[in-house]
Short mmCIF file of N, CA and C in Angstrom, two decimals:
data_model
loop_
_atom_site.label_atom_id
_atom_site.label_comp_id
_atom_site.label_asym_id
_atom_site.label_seq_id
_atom_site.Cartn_x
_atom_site.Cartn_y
_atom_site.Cartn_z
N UNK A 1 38.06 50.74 118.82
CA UNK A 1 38.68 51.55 119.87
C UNK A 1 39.14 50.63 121.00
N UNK A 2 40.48 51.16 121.41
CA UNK A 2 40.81 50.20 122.63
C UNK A 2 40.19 50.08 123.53
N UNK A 3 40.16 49.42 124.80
CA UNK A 3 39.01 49.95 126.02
C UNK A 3 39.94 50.07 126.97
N UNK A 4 40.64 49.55 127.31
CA UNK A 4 41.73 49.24 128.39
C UNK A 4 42.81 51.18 128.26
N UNK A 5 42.60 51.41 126.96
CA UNK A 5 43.69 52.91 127.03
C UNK A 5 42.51 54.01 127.02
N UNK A 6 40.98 53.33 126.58
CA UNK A 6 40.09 54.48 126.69
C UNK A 6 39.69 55.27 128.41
N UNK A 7 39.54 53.57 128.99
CA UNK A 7 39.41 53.90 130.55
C UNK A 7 40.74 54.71 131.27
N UNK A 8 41.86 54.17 130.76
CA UNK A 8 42.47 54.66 131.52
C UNK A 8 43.06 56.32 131.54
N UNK A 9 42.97 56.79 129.84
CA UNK A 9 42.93 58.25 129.73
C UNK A 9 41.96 59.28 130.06
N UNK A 10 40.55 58.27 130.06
CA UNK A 10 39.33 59.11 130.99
C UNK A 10 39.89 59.26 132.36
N UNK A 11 40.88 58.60 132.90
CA UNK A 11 41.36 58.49 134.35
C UNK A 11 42.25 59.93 134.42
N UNK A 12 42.73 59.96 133.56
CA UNK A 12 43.63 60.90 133.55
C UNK A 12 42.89 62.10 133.63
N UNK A 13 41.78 62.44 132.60
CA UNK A 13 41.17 63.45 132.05
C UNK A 13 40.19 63.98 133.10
N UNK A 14 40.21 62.44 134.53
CA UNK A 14 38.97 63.00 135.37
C UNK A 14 39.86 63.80 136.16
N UNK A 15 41.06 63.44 136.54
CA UNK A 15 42.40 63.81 137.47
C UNK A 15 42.42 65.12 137.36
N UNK A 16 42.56 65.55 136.19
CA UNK A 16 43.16 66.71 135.92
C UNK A 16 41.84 67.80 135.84
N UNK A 17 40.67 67.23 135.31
CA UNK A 17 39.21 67.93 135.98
C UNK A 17 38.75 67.83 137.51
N UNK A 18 39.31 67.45 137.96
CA UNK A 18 39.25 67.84 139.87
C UNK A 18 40.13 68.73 140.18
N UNK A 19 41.72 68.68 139.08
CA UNK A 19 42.19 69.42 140.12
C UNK A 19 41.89 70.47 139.83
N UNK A 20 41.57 71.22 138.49
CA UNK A 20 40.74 72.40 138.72
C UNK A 20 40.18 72.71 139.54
N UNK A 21 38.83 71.85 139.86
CA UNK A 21 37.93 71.59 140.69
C UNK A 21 38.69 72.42 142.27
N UNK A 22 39.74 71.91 142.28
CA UNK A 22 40.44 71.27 143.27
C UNK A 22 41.34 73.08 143.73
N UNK A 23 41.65 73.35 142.90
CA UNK A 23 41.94 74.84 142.24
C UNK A 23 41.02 76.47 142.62
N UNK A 24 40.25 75.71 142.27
CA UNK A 24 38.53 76.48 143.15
C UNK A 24 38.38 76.74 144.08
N UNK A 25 38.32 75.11 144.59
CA UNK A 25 37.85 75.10 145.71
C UNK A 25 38.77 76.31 146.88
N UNK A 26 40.23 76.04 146.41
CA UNK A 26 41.10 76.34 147.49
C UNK A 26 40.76 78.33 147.62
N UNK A 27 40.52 78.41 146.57
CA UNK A 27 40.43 79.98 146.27
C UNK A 27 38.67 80.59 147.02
N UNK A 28 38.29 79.62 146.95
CA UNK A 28 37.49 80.37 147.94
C UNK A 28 37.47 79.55 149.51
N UNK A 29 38.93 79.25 149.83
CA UNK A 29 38.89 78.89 151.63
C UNK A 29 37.87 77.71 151.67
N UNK A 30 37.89 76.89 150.75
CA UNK A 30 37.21 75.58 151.46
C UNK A 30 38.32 74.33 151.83
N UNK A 31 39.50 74.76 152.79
CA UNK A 31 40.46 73.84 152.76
C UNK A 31 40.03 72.05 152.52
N UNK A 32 38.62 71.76 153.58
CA UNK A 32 38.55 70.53 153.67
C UNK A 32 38.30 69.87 152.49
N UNK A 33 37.19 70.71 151.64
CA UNK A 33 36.58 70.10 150.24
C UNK A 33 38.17 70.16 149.38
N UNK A 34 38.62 70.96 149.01
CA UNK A 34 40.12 70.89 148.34
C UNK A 34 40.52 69.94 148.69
N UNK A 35 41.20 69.28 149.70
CA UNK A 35 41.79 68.15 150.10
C UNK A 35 40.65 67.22 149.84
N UNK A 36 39.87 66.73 150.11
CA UNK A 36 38.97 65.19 148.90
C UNK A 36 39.56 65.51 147.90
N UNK A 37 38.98 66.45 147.35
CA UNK A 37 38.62 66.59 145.57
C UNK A 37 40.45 66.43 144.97
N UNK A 38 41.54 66.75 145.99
CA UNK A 38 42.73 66.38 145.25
C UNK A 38 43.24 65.46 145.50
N UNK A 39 43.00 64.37 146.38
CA UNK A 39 43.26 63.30 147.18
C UNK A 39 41.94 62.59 146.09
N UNK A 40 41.16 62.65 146.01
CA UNK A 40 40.09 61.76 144.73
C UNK A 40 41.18 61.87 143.20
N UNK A 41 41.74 63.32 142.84
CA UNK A 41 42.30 63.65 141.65
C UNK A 41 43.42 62.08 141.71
N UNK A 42 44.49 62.39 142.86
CA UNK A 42 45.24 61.16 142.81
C UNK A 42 44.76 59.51 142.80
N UNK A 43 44.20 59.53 143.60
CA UNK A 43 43.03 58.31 143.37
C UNK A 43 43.46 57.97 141.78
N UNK A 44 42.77 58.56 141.21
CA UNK A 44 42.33 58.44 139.57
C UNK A 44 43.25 59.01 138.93
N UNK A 45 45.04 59.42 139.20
CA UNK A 45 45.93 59.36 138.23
C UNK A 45 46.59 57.86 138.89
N UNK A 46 46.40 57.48 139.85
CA UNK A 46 46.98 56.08 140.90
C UNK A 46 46.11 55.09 139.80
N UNK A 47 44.95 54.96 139.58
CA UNK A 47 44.19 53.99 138.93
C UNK A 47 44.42 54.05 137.29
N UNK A 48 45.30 55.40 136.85
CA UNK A 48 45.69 55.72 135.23
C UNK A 48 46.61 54.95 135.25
N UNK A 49 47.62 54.78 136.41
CA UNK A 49 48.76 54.21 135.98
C UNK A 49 48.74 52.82 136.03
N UNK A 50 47.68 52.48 137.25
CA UNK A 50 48.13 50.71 137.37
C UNK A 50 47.30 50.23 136.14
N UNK A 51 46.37 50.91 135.66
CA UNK A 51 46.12 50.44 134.03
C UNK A 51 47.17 50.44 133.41
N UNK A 52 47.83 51.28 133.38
CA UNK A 52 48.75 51.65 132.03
C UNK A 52 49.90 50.61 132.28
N UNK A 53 50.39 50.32 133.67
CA UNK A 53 51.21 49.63 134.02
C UNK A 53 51.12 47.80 133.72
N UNK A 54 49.36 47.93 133.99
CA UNK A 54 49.07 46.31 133.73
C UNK A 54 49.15 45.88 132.41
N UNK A 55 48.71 46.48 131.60
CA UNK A 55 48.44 46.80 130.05
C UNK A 55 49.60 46.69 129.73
N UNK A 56 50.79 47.24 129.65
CA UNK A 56 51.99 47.47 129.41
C UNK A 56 52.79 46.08 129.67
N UNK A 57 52.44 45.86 130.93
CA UNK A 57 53.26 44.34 131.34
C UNK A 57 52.65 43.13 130.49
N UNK A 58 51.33 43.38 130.74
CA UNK A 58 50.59 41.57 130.08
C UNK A 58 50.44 41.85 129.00
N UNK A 59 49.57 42.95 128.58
CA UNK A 59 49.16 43.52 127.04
C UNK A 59 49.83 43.65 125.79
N UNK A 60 50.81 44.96 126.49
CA UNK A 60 51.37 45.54 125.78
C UNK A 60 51.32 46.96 125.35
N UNK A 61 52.40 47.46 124.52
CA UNK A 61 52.04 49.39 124.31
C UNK A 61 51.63 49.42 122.70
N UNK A 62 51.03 50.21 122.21
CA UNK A 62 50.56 50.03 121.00
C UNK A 62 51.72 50.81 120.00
N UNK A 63 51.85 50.72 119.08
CA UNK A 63 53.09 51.69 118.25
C UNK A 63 52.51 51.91 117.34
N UNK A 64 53.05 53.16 116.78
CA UNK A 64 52.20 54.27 115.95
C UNK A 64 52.14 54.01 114.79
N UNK A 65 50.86 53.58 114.21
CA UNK A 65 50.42 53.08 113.19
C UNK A 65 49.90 54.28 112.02
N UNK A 66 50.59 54.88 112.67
CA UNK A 66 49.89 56.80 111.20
C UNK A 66 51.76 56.58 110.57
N UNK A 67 51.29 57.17 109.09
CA UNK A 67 52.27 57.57 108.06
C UNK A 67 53.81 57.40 108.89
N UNK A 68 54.78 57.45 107.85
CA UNK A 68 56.35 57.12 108.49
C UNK A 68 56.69 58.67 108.82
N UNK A 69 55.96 59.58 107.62
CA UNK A 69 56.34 60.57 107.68
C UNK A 69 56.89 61.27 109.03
N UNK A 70 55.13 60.90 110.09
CA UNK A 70 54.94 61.64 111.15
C UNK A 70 55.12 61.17 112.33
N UNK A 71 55.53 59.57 112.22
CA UNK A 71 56.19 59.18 113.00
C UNK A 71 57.56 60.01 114.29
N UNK A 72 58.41 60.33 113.26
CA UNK A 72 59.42 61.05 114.00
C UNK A 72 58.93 62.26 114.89
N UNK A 73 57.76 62.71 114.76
CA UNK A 73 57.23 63.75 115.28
C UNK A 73 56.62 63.33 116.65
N UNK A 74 55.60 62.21 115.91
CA UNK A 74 55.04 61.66 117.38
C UNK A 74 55.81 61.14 118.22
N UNK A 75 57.17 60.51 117.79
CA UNK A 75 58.23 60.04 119.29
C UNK A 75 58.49 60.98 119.81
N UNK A 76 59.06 62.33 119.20
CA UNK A 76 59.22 63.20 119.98
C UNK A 76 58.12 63.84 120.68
N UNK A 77 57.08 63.73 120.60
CA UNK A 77 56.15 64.21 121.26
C UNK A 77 55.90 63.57 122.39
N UNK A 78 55.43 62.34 121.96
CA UNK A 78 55.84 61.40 123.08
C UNK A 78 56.72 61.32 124.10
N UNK A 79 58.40 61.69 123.71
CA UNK A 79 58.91 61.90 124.67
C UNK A 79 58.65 62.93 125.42
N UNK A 80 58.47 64.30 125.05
CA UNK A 80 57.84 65.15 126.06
C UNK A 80 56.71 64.80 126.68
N UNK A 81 55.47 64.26 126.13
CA UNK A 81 54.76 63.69 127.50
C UNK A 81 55.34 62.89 128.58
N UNK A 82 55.92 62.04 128.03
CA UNK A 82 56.73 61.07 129.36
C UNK A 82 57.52 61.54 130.26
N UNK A 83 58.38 62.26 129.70
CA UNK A 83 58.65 63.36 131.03
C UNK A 83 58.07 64.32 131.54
N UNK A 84 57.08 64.53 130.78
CA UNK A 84 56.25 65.59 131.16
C UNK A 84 55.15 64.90 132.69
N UNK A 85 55.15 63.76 132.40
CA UNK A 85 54.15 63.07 132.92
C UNK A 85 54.79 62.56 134.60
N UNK A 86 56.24 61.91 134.02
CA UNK A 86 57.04 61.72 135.58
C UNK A 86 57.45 62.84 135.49
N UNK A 87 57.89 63.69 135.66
CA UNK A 87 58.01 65.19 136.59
C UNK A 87 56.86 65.64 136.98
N UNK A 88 55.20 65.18 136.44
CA UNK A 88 54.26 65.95 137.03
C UNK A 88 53.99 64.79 138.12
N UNK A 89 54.34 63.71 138.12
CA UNK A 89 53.96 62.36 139.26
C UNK A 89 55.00 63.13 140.08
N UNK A 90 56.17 63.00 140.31
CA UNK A 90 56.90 63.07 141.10
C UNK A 90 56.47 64.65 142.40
N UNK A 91 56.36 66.25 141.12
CA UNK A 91 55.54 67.13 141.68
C UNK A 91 54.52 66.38 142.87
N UNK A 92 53.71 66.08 142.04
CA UNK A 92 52.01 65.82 142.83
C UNK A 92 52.57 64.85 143.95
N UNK A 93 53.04 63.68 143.85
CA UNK A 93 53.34 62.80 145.33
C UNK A 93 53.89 63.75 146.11
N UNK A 94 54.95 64.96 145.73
CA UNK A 94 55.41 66.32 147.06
C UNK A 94 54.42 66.76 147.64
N UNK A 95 53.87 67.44 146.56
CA UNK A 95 52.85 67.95 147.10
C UNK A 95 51.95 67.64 147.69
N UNK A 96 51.19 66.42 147.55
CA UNK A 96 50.31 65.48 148.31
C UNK A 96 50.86 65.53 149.90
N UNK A 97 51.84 65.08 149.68
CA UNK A 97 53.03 64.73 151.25
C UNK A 97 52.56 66.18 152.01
N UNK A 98 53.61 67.53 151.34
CA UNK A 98 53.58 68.51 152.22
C UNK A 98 51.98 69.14 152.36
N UNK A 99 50.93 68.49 151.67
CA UNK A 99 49.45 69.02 152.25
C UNK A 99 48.85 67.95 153.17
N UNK A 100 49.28 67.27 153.00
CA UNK A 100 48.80 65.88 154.26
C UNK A 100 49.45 66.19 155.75
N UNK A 101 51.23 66.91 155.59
CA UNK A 101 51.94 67.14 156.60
C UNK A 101 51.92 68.57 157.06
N UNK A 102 50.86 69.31 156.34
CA UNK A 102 50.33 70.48 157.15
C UNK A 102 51.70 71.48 156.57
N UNK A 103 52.64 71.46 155.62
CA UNK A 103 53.55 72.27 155.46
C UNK A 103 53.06 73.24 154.42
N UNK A 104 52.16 73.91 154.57
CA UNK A 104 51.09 74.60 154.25
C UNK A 104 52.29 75.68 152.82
N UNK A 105 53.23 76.25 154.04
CA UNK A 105 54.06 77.54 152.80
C UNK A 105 54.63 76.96 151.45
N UNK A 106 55.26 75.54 151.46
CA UNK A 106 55.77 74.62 150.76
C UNK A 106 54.54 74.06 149.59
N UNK A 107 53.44 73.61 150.31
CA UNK A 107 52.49 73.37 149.86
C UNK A 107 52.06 74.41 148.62
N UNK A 108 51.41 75.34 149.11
CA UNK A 108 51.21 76.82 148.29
C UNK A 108 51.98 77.28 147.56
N UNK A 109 53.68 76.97 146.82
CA UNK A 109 54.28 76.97 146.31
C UNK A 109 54.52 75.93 145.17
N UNK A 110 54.25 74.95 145.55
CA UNK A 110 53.94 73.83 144.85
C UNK A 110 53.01 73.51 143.82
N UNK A 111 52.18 73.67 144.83
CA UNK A 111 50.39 73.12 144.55
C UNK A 111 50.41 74.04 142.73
N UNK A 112 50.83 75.64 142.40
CA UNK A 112 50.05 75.77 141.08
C UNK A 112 51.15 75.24 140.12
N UNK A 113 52.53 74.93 140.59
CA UNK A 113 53.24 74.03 139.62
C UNK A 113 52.88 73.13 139.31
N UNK A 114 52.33 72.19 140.22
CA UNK A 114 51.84 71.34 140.03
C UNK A 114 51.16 70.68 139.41
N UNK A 115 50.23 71.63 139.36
CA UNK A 115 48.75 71.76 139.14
C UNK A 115 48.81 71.75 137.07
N UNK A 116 49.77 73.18 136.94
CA UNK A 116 50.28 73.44 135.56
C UNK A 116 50.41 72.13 134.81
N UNK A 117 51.88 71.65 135.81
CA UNK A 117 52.41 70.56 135.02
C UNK A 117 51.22 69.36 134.05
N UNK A 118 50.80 68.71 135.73
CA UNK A 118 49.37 68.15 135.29
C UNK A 118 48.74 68.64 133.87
N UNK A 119 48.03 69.52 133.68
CA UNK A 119 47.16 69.98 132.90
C UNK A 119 47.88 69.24 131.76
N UNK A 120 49.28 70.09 131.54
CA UNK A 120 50.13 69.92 130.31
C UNK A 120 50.29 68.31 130.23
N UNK A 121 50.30 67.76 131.00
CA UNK A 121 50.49 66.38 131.09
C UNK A 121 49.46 65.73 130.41
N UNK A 122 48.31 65.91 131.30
CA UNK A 122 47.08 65.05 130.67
C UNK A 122 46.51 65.44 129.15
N UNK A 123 46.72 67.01 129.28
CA UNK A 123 46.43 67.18 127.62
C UNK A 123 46.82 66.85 126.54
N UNK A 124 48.42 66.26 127.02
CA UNK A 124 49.88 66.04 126.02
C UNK A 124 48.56 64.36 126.12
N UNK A 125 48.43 63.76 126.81
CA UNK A 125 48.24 62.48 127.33
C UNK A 125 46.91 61.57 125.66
N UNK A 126 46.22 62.91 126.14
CA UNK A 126 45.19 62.70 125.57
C UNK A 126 45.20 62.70 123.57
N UNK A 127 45.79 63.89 123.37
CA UNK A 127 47.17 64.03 122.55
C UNK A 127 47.38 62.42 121.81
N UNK A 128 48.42 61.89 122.70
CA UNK A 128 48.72 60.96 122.03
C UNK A 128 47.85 59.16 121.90
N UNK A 129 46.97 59.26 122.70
CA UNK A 129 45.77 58.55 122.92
C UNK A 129 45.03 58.65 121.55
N UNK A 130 44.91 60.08 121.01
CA UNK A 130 44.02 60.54 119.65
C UNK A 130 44.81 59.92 118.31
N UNK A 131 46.24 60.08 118.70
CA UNK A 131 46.97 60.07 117.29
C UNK A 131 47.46 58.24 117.35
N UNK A 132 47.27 57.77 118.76
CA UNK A 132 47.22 56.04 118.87
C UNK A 132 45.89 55.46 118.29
N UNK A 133 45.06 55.85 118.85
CA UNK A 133 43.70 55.02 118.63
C UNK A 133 42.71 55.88 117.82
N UNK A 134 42.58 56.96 116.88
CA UNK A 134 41.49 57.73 116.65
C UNK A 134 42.05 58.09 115.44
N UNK A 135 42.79 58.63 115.37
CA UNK A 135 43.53 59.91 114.10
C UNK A 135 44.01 58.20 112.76
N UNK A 136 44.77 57.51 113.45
CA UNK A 136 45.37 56.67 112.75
C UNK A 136 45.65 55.04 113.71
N UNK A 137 44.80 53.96 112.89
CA UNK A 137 44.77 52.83 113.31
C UNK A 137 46.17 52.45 114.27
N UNK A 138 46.03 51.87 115.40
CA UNK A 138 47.24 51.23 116.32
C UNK A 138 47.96 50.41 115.60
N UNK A 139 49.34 50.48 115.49
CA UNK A 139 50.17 49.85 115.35
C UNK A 139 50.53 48.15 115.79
N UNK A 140 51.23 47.49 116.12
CA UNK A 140 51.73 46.60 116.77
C UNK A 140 51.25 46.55 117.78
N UNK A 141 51.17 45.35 119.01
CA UNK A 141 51.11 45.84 120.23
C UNK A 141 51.92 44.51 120.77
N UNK A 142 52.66 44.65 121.85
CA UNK A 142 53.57 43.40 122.68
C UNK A 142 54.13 43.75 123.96
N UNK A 143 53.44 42.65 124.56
CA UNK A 143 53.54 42.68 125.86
C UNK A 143 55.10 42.93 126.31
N UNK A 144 55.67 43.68 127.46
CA UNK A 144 57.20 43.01 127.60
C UNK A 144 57.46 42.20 128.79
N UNK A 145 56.72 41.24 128.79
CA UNK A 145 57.00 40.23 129.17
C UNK A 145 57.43 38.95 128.16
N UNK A 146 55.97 39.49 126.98
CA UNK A 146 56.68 38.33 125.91
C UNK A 146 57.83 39.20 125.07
N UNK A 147 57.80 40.54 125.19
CA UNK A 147 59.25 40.93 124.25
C UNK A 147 60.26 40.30 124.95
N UNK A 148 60.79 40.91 126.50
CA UNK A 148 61.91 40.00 127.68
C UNK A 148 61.90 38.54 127.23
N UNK A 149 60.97 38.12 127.75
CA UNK A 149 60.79 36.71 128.05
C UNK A 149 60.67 35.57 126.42
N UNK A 150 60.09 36.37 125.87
CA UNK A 150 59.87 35.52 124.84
C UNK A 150 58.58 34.71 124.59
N UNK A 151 57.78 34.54 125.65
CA UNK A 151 56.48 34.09 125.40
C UNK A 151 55.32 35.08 126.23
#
C-alpha cells in the first residue's frame, strides 16, 4: 500500500468528516464551534493537497494498473472527480472568505452546496484511491518533473 496517497486521502476523508461535524454544529446555533471545526476541515483538505501536489511533482501519479477493459471507465471517472474536486476547492475557499467576512446571507447559501459538493468529492476521491491502490495493483508512477525535464 502506498503511504504518501494513504495519508493524504485520510486527509480528505477527515475534511469531509468535520464538515458534517461542521453541519451540526451550525444547526444547533453553535456559530463559534462551526467555524474551528470548518476552518480545521480546510486545514486538512490544504494538507490533502500539498501532499498530492508534492507527490505529483517529485514522486509522481500512479496509472491504473486494473484490466484495459476498465480502464476507459476509470478515466472517466476520474475525470469527474477532478472537476468535481476543483469546483468543490474553488466553492469552499468562497465560502470560507464570505464566513470569515461575516457575509452571513451569502454564506448560508453556499455553505450546503458546498458542503454537498465536498462529500461527492471526497467519496469520488476515495473511489479512486480503492481502484489505484486496493482493488488492482498501481500502475506506472513518474514524477513530472522527470516526465518535463527528463531526469
Amino acid at each position: 500500500m502506498a503511504v504518501l496517497p494513504t495519508i493524504s486521502t485520510s486527509c480528505i476523508v477527515i475534511s469531509a468528516l468535520l464538515v458534517a461535524y461542521g453541519w451540526y454544529l451550525i444547526s444547533r446555533r453553535r456559530i463559534e464551534a462551526h467555524k474551528k471545526v470548518m476552518l480545521t476541515a480546510a486545514v486538512f483538505a490544504l494538507l490533502f493537497f500539498t501532499i498530492y501536489m508534492s507527490r505529483t511533482l517529485f514522486i509522481g501519479n500512479t496509472s491504473f494498473g486494473g484490466p484495459e477493459n476498465v480502464k476507459v471507465y476509470y478515466t472517466l471517472f476520474l475525470i469527474f472527480h477532478i472537476v468535481l474536486a476543483t469546483v468543490g476547492a474553488v466553492f469552499g475557499l468562497v465560502t470560507i472568505w464570505t464566513g470569515l467576512k461575516d457575509k452571513r446571507a451569502r454564506h448560508r447559501r453556499l455553505g450546503p452546496i458546498t458542503s454537498i459538493i465536498w462529500f461527492g468529492s471526497a467519496s469520488t476521491g476515495v473511489v479512486v484511491y480503492w481502484l489505484l491502490y486496493v482493488l488492482y495493483p498501481g500502475g506506472q508512477t513518474t514524477s513530472l518533473i522527470k516526465a518535463v525535464l527528463g531526469f
